[in-house]
Amino acid sequence: GAGVSQSPSNKVTEKGKDVELRCDPISGHTALYWYRQSLGQGLEFLIYFQGNSAPDKSGLPSDRFSAERTGGSVSTLTIQRTQQEDSAVYLCASSSGDLDAEKQYFGPGTRLTVT
Amino acid sequence: DQQVKQNSPSLSVQEGRISILNCDYTNSMFDYFLWYKKYPAEGPTFLISISSIKDKNEDGRFTVFLNKSAKHLSLHIVPSQPGDSAVYFCAASAYDSWGKLQFGAGTQVVVTP
């Protein structure tokens, strides 16, 4: 059974450019989450998808950030007009949505560096 | 507003001894708590959890204690092994914001021979 995968593993971009980060959750998991971890900080919640419900976007730091989840599976996090403060590791997680839903399984992350 | 705090950024312990990691929280709505372990260049992996109806949960060498009145939880690792060297994150969720885990900043544990 494959775990959560993310691509790319590393991304270096120039300030002002747009980036797309991809997450493939564990097959059958209905819930998908995005977090980011800035240097020396804990994980910061960004957005959460559960089944066909409207996503909880309450953690997105600005309107430059958006995410979608196609077909209830793969998710893409898009950051427009990147800024240096966007540099962080972006982590995706998924969970089964049942009684163990609080146990989130994380991917390896995408390290984003904005120069 | 940091609702989950891990005040010790690092901990060094000898192999075979007990590691005690501490976590404090401020939100009284939190009702489920988790510990995650993270190795470099990998995502966090779930370690152990506890719901607010319990005060202790044990899984092998790992035990989590919850003191709701003090809004404090701790993770005990006994005995500590070199493979336990990692960053440990405490996380919490509230019943009215299911799925949104609030994480602490992490504690780097180093187990020395």
PDB file of C-alpha atoms in Angstrom:
ATOM      1  CA  GLY A   1       0.000   0.000   0.000  1.00  0.00           C
ATOM      2  CA  ALA A   2       1.465   3.276  -1.123  1.00  0.00           C
ATOM      3  CA  GLY A   3       1.545   6.151   1.294  1.00  0.00           C
ATOM      4  CA  VAL A   4       0.926   9.811   0.605  1.00  0.00           C
ATOM      5  CA  SER A   5       3.141  11.103  -2.179  1.00  0.00           C
ATOM      6  CA  GLN A   6       4.010  14.688  -3.056  1.00  0.00           C
ATOM      7  CA  SER A   7       5.716  16.290  -6.006  1.00  0.00           C
ATOM      8  CA  PRO A   8       8.051  17.929  -6.578  1.00  0.00           C
ATOM      9  CA  SER A   9      10.193  17.168  -3.559  1.00  0.00           C
ATOM     10  CA  ASN A  10      12.032  20.458  -4.001  1.00  0.00           C
ATOM     11  CA  LYS A  11      11.064  23.604  -5.850  1.00  0.00           C
ATOM     12  CA  VAL A  12      13.096  26.772  -6.284  1.00  0.00           C
ATOM     13  CA  THR A  13      11.272  29.683  -7.847  1.00  0.00           C
ATOM     14  CA  GLU A  14      11.768  33.373  -8.358  1.00  0.00           C
ATOM     15  CA  LYS A  15       9.737  35.892  -6.439  1.00  0.00           C
ATOM     16  CA  GLY A  16       6.562  36.746  -8.312  1.00  0.00           C
ATOM     17  CA  LYS A  17       6.217  33.429 -10.125  1.00  0.00           C
ATOM     18  CA  ASP A  18       3.343  30.984  -9.607  1.00  0.00           C
ATOM     19  CA  VAL A  19       3.934  27.448  -8.318  1.00  0.00           C
ATOM     20  CA  GLU A  20       1.834  24.298  -8.161  1.00  0.00           C
ATOM     21  CA  LEU A  21       2.402  21.569  -5.599  1.00  0.00           C
ATOM     22  CA  ARG A  22       0.818  18.156  -6.001  1.00  0.00           C
ATOM     23  CA  CYS A  23      -0.427  15.624  -3.471  1.00  0.00           C
ATOM     24  CA  ASP A  24      -1.546  12.044  -4.040  1.00  0.00           C
ATOM     25  CA  PRO A  25      -3.327  10.791  -0.925  1.00  0.00           C
ATOM     26  CA  ILE A  26      -3.620   7.213   0.267  1.00  0.00           C
ATOM     27  CA  SER A  27      -6.152   5.381  -1.882  1.00  0.00           C
ATOM     28  CA  GLY A  28      -9.582   5.385  -0.286  1.00  0.00           C
ATOM     29  CA  HIS A  29      -8.870   8.231   2.127  1.00  0.00           C
ATOM     30  CA  THR A  30     -11.669  10.747   1.961  1.00  0.00           C
ATOM     31  CA  ALA A  31      -9.988  13.559   3.881  1.00  0.00           C
ATOM     32  CA  LEU A  32      -6.994  15.539   2.629  1.00  0.00           C
ATOM     33  CA  TYR A  33      -5.096  18.301   4.397  1.00  0.00           C
ATOM     34  CA  TRP A  34      -2.392  20.798   3.519  1.00  0.00           C
ATOM     35  CA  TYR A  35       0.016  22.203   6.092  1.00  0.00           C
ATOM     36  CA  ARG A  36       3.208  24.196   5.879  1.00  0.00           C
ATOM     37  CA  GLN A  37       6.204  24.246   8.148  1.00  0.00           C
ATOM     38  CA  SER A  38       8.380  27.320   8.149  1.00  0.00           C
ATOM     39  CA  LEU A  39      11.907  27.129   9.526  1.00  0.00           C
ATOM     40  CA  GLY A  40      11.872  26.456  13.279  1.00  0.00           C
ATOM     41  CA  GLN A  41       8.092  26.435  13.444  1.00  0.00           C
ATOM     42  CA  GLY A  42       5.425  23.820  13.937  1.00  0.00           C
ATOM     43  CA  LEU A  43       3.046  22.752  11.232  1.00  0.00           C
ATOM     44  CA  GLU A  44       0.536  25.396  10.213  1.00  0.00           C
ATOM     45  CA  PHE A  45      -2.858  24.247   8.932  1.00  0.00           C
ATOM     46  CA  LEU A  46      -3.761  25.617   5.491  1.00  0.00           C
ATOM     47  CA  ILE A  47      -6.794  23.845   4.026  1.00  0.00           C
ATOM     48  CA  TYR A  48      -8.847  20.688   4.483  1.00  0.00           C
ATOM     49  CA  PHE A  49     -10.990  18.658   2.079  1.00  0.00           C
ATOM     50  CA  GLN A  50     -13.517  16.077   3.247  1.00  0.00           C
ATOM     51  CA  GLY A  51     -15.343  14.080   0.619  1.00  0.00           C
ATOM     52  CA  ASN A  52     -17.626  16.253  -1.499  1.00  0.00           C
ATOM     53  CA  SER A  53     -18.060  18.930   1.156  1.00  0.00           C
ATOM     54  CA  ALA A  54     -16.871  22.469   0.628  1.00  0.00           C
ATOM     55  CA  PRO A  55     -13.228  22.726   1.736  1.00  0.00           C
ATOM     56  CA  ASP A  56     -12.262  24.447   4.965  1.00  0.00           C
ATOM     57  CA  LYS A  57      -9.975  27.226   3.722  1.00  0.00           C
ATOM     58  CA  SER A  58      -9.664  29.011   7.026  1.00  0.00           C
ATOM     59  CA  GLY A  59      -5.899  28.496   7.263  1.00  0.00           C
ATOM     60  CA  LEU A  60      -4.904  29.939   3.903  1.00  0.00           C
ATOM     61  CA  PRO A  61      -2.689  32.961   4.668  1.00  0.00           C
ATOM     62  CA  SER A  62      -3.719  35.102   1.716  1.00  0.00           C
ATOM     63  CA  ASP A  63      -5.745  35.042  -1.485  1.00  0.00           C
ATOM     64  CA  ARG A  64      -2.576  34.146  -3.365  1.00  0.00           C
ATOM     65  CA  PHE A  65      -3.051  30.615  -2.015  1.00  0.00           C
ATOM     66  CA  SER A  66      -5.635  28.226  -3.418  1.00  0.00           C
ATOM     67  CA  ALA A  67      -6.142  24.492  -3.599  1.00  0.00           C
ATOM     68  CA  GLU A  68      -8.344  22.075  -5.423  1.00  0.00           C
ATOM     69  CA  ARG A  69      -9.014  18.401  -5.199  1.00  0.00           C
ATOM     70  CA  THR A  70     -10.057  16.654  -8.377  1.00  0.00           C
ATOM     71  CA  GLY A  71     -12.213  13.551  -8.345  1.00  0.00           C
ATOM     72  CA  GLY A  72     -11.902  13.255  -4.592  1.00  0.00           C
ATOM     73  CA  SER A  73      -8.294  12.162  -4.921  1.00  0.00           C
ATOM     74  CA  VAL A  74      -5.316  14.201  -6.146  1.00  0.00           C
ATOM     75  CA  SER A  75      -4.938  17.715  -4.800  1.00  0.00           C
ATOM     76  CA  THR A  76      -3.000  20.706  -6.092  1.00  0.00           C
ATOM     77  CA  LEU A  77      -1.938  23.650  -3.955  1.00  0.00           C
ATOM     78  CA  THR A  78      -1.276  26.766  -6.011  1.00  0.00           C
ATOM     79  CA  ILE A  79       0.630  29.801  -4.813  1.00  0.00           C
ATOM     80  CA  GLN A  80       0.408  32.825  -7.085  1.00  0.00           C
ATOM     81  CA  ARG A  81       2.947  35.641  -7.207  1.00  0.00           C
ATOM     82  CA  THR A  82       5.212  33.899  -4.702  1.00  0.00           C
ATOM     83  CA  GLN A  83       6.911  35.922  -1.983  1.00  0.00           C
ATOM     84  CA  GLN A  84      10.032  35.086   0.006  1.00  0.00           C
ATOM     85  CA  GLU A  85       7.946  34.485   3.122  1.00  0.00           C
ATOM     86  CA  ASP A  86       6.245  31.625   1.277  1.00  0.00           C
ATOM     87  CA  SER A  87       9.472  29.629   1.557  1.00  0.00           C
ATOM     88  CA  ALA A  88       8.635  26.593   3.685  1.00  0.00           C
ATOM     89  CA  VAL A  89       8.042  22.857   3.539  1.00  0.00           C
ATOM     90  CA  TYR A  90       4.515  22.169   2.346  1.00  0.00           C
ATOM     91  CA  LEU A  91       3.075  18.955   3.721  1.00  0.00           C
ATOM     92  CA  CYS A  92       0.040  17.064   2.590  1.00  0.00           C
ATOM     93  CA  ALA A  93      -1.780  14.505   4.727  1.00  0.00           C
ATOM     94  CA  SER A  94      -4.766  12.253   4.301  1.00  0.00           C
ATOM     95  CA  SER A  95      -7.014  10.350   6.646  1.00  0.00           C
ATOM     96  CA  SER A  96      -9.682   7.718   6.317  1.00  0.00           C
ATOM     97  CA  GLY A  97     -12.591   9.858   7.444  1.00  0.00           C
ATOM     98  CA  ASP A  98     -13.870   7.154   9.783  1.00  0.00           C
ATOM     99  CA  LEU A  99     -13.405   6.734  13.517  1.00  0.00           C
ATOM    100  CA  ASP A 100      -9.632   7.026  13.097  1.00  0.00           C
ATOM    101  CA  ALA A 101     -10.005  10.197  11.095  1.00  0.00           C
ATOM    102  CA  GLU A 102      -7.846  12.212  13.470  1.00  0.00           C
ATOM    103  CA  LYS A 103      -4.846  10.078  12.537  1.00  0.00           C
ATOM    104  CA  GLN A 104      -3.446  11.887   9.587  1.00  0.00           C
ATOM    105  CA  TYR A 105      -0.837  10.265   7.371  1.00  0.00           C
ATOM    106  CA  PHE A 106       1.694  12.672   5.951  1.00  0.00           C
ATOM    107  CA  GLY A 107       3.643  12.795   2.737  1.00  0.00           C
ATOM    108  CA  PRO A 108       7.347  13.703   2.645  1.00  0.00           C
ATOM    109  CA  GLY A 109       6.618  17.314   1.786  1.00  0.00           C
ATOM    110  CA  THR A 110       7.676  19.770  -0.887  1.00  0.00           C
ATOM    111  CA  ARG A 111      10.434  22.187   0.085  1.00  0.00           C
ATOM    112  CA  LEU A 112       9.680  25.508  -1.590  1.00  0.00           C
ATOM    113  CA  THR A 113      12.373  28.140  -1.814  1.00  0.00           C
ATOM    114  CA  VAL A 114      11.482  31.558  -3.190  1.00  0.00           C
ATOM    115  CA  THR A 115      14.530  33.577  -4.245  1.00  0.00           C
TER     116      THR A 115
ATOM    117  CA  ASP B   1      -1.789  32.682  18.601  1.00  0.00           C
ATOM    118  CA  GLN B   2       0.082  29.504  19.515  1.00  0.00           C
ATOM    119  CA  GLN B   3      -2.507  27.235  21.107  1.00  0.00           C
ATOM    120  CA  VAL B   4      -0.163  24.263  21.465  1.00  0.00           C
ATOM    121  CA  LYS B   5       3.238  24.870  22.990  1.00  0.00           C
ATOM    122  CA  GLN B   6       6.306  22.721  23.316  1.00  0.00           C
ATOM    123  CA  ASN B   7       8.642  24.824  25.386  1.00  0.00           C
ATOM    124  CA  SER B   8      11.682  22.566  25.099  1.00  0.00           C
ATOM    125  CA  PRO B   9      13.174  22.800  21.623  1.00  0.00           C
ATOM    126  CA  SER B  10      15.610  19.980  22.346  1.00  0.00           C
ATOM    127  CA  LEU B  11      16.213  17.060  24.673  1.00  0.00           C
ATOM    128  CA  SER B  12      19.267  14.852  25.021  1.00  0.00           C
ATOM    129  CA  VAL B  13      18.940  11.497  26.771  1.00  0.00           C
ATOM    130  CA  GLN B  14      21.122   8.447  27.207  1.00  0.00           C
ATOM    131  CA  GLU B  15      20.175   5.204  25.571  1.00  0.00           C
ATOM    132  CA  GLY B  16      18.115   3.066  27.931  1.00  0.00           C
ATOM    133  CA  ARG B  17      16.885   6.008  30.010  1.00  0.00           C
ATOM    134  CA  ILE B  18      13.461   7.646  29.964  1.00  0.00           C
ATOM    135  CA  SER B  19      12.655  10.513  27.600  1.00  0.00           C
ATOM    136  CA  ILE B  20       9.922  12.861  28.796  1.00  0.00           C
ATOM    137  CA  LEU B  21       8.489  15.347  26.319  1.00  0.00           C
ATOM    138  CA  ASN B  22       6.072  18.008  27.464  1.00  0.00           C
ATOM    139  CA  CYS B  23       3.273  19.879  25.753  1.00  0.00           C
ATOM    140  CA  ASP B  24       0.924  22.593  27.014  1.00  0.00           C
ATOM    141  CA  TYR B  25      -2.240  23.866  25.397  1.00  0.00           C
ATOM    142  CA  THR B  26      -4.512  26.834  25.935  1.00  0.00           C
ATOM    143  CA  ASN B  27      -7.734  25.913  24.152  1.00  0.00           C
ATOM    144  CA  SER B  28     -10.171  24.150  26.499  1.00  0.00           C
ATOM    145  CA  MET B  29     -12.127  22.944  23.439  1.00  0.00           C
ATOM    146  CA  PHE B  30      -9.332  20.529  22.507  1.00  0.00           C
ATOM    147  CA  ASP B  31     -10.529  16.991  23.060  1.00  0.00           C
ATOM    148  CA  TYR B  32      -8.068  14.841  21.153  1.00  0.00           C
ATOM    149  CA  PHE B  33      -4.307  14.884  21.323  1.00  0.00           C
ATOM    150  CA  LEU B  34      -1.670  13.227  19.184  1.00  0.00           C
ATOM    151  CA  TRP B  35       2.088  12.836  19.075  1.00  0.00           C
ATOM    152  CA  TYR B  36       3.922  12.659  15.782  1.00  0.00           C
ATOM    153  CA  LYS B  37       7.541  11.757  15.124  1.00  0.00           C
ATOM    154  CA  LYS B  38       9.511  13.252  12.261  1.00  0.00           C
ATOM    155  CA  TYR B  39      12.816  12.231  10.740  1.00  0.00           C
ATOM    156  CA  PRO B  40      14.711  14.648   8.462  1.00  0.00           C
ATOM    157  CA  ALA B  41      13.365  14.852   4.898  1.00  0.00           C
ATOM    158  CA  GLU B  42      10.321  12.782   5.819  1.00  0.00           C
ATOM    159  CA  GLY B  43       6.776  13.697   6.756  1.00  0.00           C
ATOM    160  CA  PRO B  44       5.606  13.288  10.350  1.00  0.00           C
ATOM    161  CA  THR B  45       4.400   9.825  11.308  1.00  0.00           C
ATOM    162  CA  PHE B  46       1.662   9.175  13.827  1.00  0.00           C
ATOM    163  CA  LEU B  47       2.958   7.793  17.112  1.00  0.00           C
ATOM    164  CA  ILE B  48       0.247   7.718  19.760  1.00  0.00           C
ATOM    165  CA  SER B  49      -2.942   9.551  20.680  1.00  0.00           C
ATOM    166  CA  ILE B  50      -5.259  10.149  23.601  1.00  0.00           C
ATOM    167  CA  SER B  51      -8.798  11.429  23.897  1.00  0.00           C
ATOM    168  CA  SER B  52      -9.884  13.776  26.636  1.00  0.00           C
ATOM    169  CA  ILE B  53     -11.912  11.070  28.365  1.00  0.00           C
ATOM    170  CA  LYS B  54      -8.693   9.305  29.316  1.00  0.00           C
ATOM    171  CA  ASP B  55      -5.667  10.360  31.313  1.00  0.00           C
ATOM    172  CA  LYS B  56      -3.235   7.750  30.052  1.00  0.00           C
ATOM    173  CA  ASN B  57      -2.631   5.727  26.924  1.00  0.00           C
ATOM    174  CA  GLU B  58       0.154   3.233  26.480  1.00  0.00           C
ATOM    175  CA  ASP B  59       1.601   1.602  23.376  1.00  0.00           C
ATOM    176  CA  GLY B  60       4.752  -0.404  23.865  1.00  0.00           C
ATOM    177  CA  ARG B  61       7.570   1.886  24.929  1.00  0.00           C
ATOM    178  CA  PHE B  62       5.397   4.979  24.478  1.00  0.00           C
ATOM    179  CA  THR B  63       2.965   6.357  27.047  1.00  0.00           C
ATOM    180  CA  VAL B  64       1.022   9.592  26.817  1.00  0.00           C
ATOM    181  CA  PHE B  65      -0.347  11.259  29.938  1.00  0.00           C
ATOM    182  CA  LEU B  66      -3.054  13.910  29.875  1.00  0.00           C
ATOM    183  CA  ASN B  67      -3.756  16.365  32.706  1.00  0.00           C
ATOM    184  CA  LYS B  68      -6.830  18.289  31.583  1.00  0.00           C
ATOM    185  CA  SER B  69      -6.995  20.574  34.587  1.00  0.00           C
ATOM    186  CA  ALA B  70      -3.445  21.720  33.886  1.00  0.00           C
ATOM    187  CA  LYS B  71      -3.932  21.636  30.104  1.00  0.00           C
ATOM    188  CA  HIS B  72      -0.768  19.591  29.898  1.00  0.00           C
ATOM    189  CA  LEU B  73       0.257  16.375  28.265  1.00  0.00           C
ATOM    190  CA  SER B  74       3.479  14.461  28.185  1.00  0.00           C
ATOM    191  CA  LEU B  75       5.019  11.659  26.193  1.00  0.00           C
ATOM    192  CA  HIS B  76       7.229   9.123  27.944  1.00  0.00           C
ATOM    193  CA  ILE B  77       9.578   6.891  25.976  1.00  0.00           C
ATOM    194  CA  VAL B  78      11.014   4.020  27.993  1.00  0.00           C
ATOM    195  CA  PRO B  79      13.627   2.794  27.325  1.00  0.00           C
ATOM    196  CA  SER B  80      14.978   5.321  24.837  1.00  0.00           C
ATOM    197  CA  GLN B  81      16.734   3.898  21.795  1.00  0.00           C
ATOM    198  CA  PRO B  82      19.023   5.528  19.208  1.00  0.00           C
ATOM    199  CA  GLY B  83      16.278   5.163  16.582  1.00  0.00           C
ATOM    200  CA  ASP B  84      14.091   7.422  18.687  1.00  0.00           C
ATOM    201  CA  SER B  85      16.278  10.386  17.748  1.00  0.00           C
ATOM    202  CA  ALA B  86      13.852  12.608  15.826  1.00  0.00           C
ATOM    203  CA  VAL B  87      11.658  15.664  16.179  1.00  0.00           C
ATOM    204  CA  TYR B  88       8.478  15.039  18.146  1.00  0.00           C
ATOM    205  CA  PHE B  89       5.378  17.147  17.564  1.00  0.00           C
ATOM    206  CA  CYS B  90       2.429  17.438  19.872  1.00  0.00           C
ATOM    207  CA  ALA B  91      -0.906  18.127  18.134  1.00  0.00           C
ATOM    208  CA  ALA B  92      -4.459  18.756  19.258  1.00  0.00           C
ATOM    209  CA  SER B  93      -7.901  19.001  17.735  1.00  0.00           C
ATOM    210  CA  ALA B  94     -11.206  20.384  18.960  1.00  0.00           C
ATOM    211  CA  TYR B  95     -14.578  18.724  18.510  1.00  0.00           C
ATOM    212  CA  ASP B  96     -15.910  21.819  16.717  1.00  0.00           C
ATOM    213  CA  SER B  97     -13.039  21.995  14.218  1.00  0.00           C
ATOM    214  CA  TRP B  98     -12.560  18.381  13.334  1.00  0.00           C
ATOM    215  CA  GLY B  99      -9.596  17.648  11.114  1.00  0.00           C
ATOM    216  CA  LYS B 100      -7.744  20.873  11.858  1.00  0.00           C
ATOM    217  CA  LEU B 101      -4.795  19.793  13.934  1.00  0.00           C
ATOM    218  CA  GLN B 102      -2.926  22.480  15.843  1.00  0.00           C
ATOM    219  CA  PHE B 103       0.731  21.573  16.177  1.00  0.00           C
ATOM    220  CA  GLY B 104       3.415  22.584  18.603  1.00  0.00           C
ATOM    221  CA  ALA B 105       6.822  23.712  17.352  1.00  0.00           C
ATOM    222  CA  GLY B 106       8.410  20.346  18.087  1.00  0.00           C
ATOM    223  CA  THR B 107      11.113  18.953  20.370  1.00  0.00           C
ATOM    224  CA  GLN B 108      14.315  17.548  18.900  1.00  0.00           C
ATOM    225  CA  VAL B 109      15.258  14.396  20.791  1.00  0.00           C
ATOM    226  CA  VAL B 110      18.794  13.037  20.615  1.00  0.00           C
ATOM    227  CA  VAL B 111      19.444   9.648  22.153  1.00  0.00           C
ATOM    228  CA  THR B 112      23.131   9.135  22.895  1.00  0.00           C
ATOM    229  CA  PRO B 113      24.840   5.761  23.315  1.00  0.00           C
TER     230      PRO B 113
END
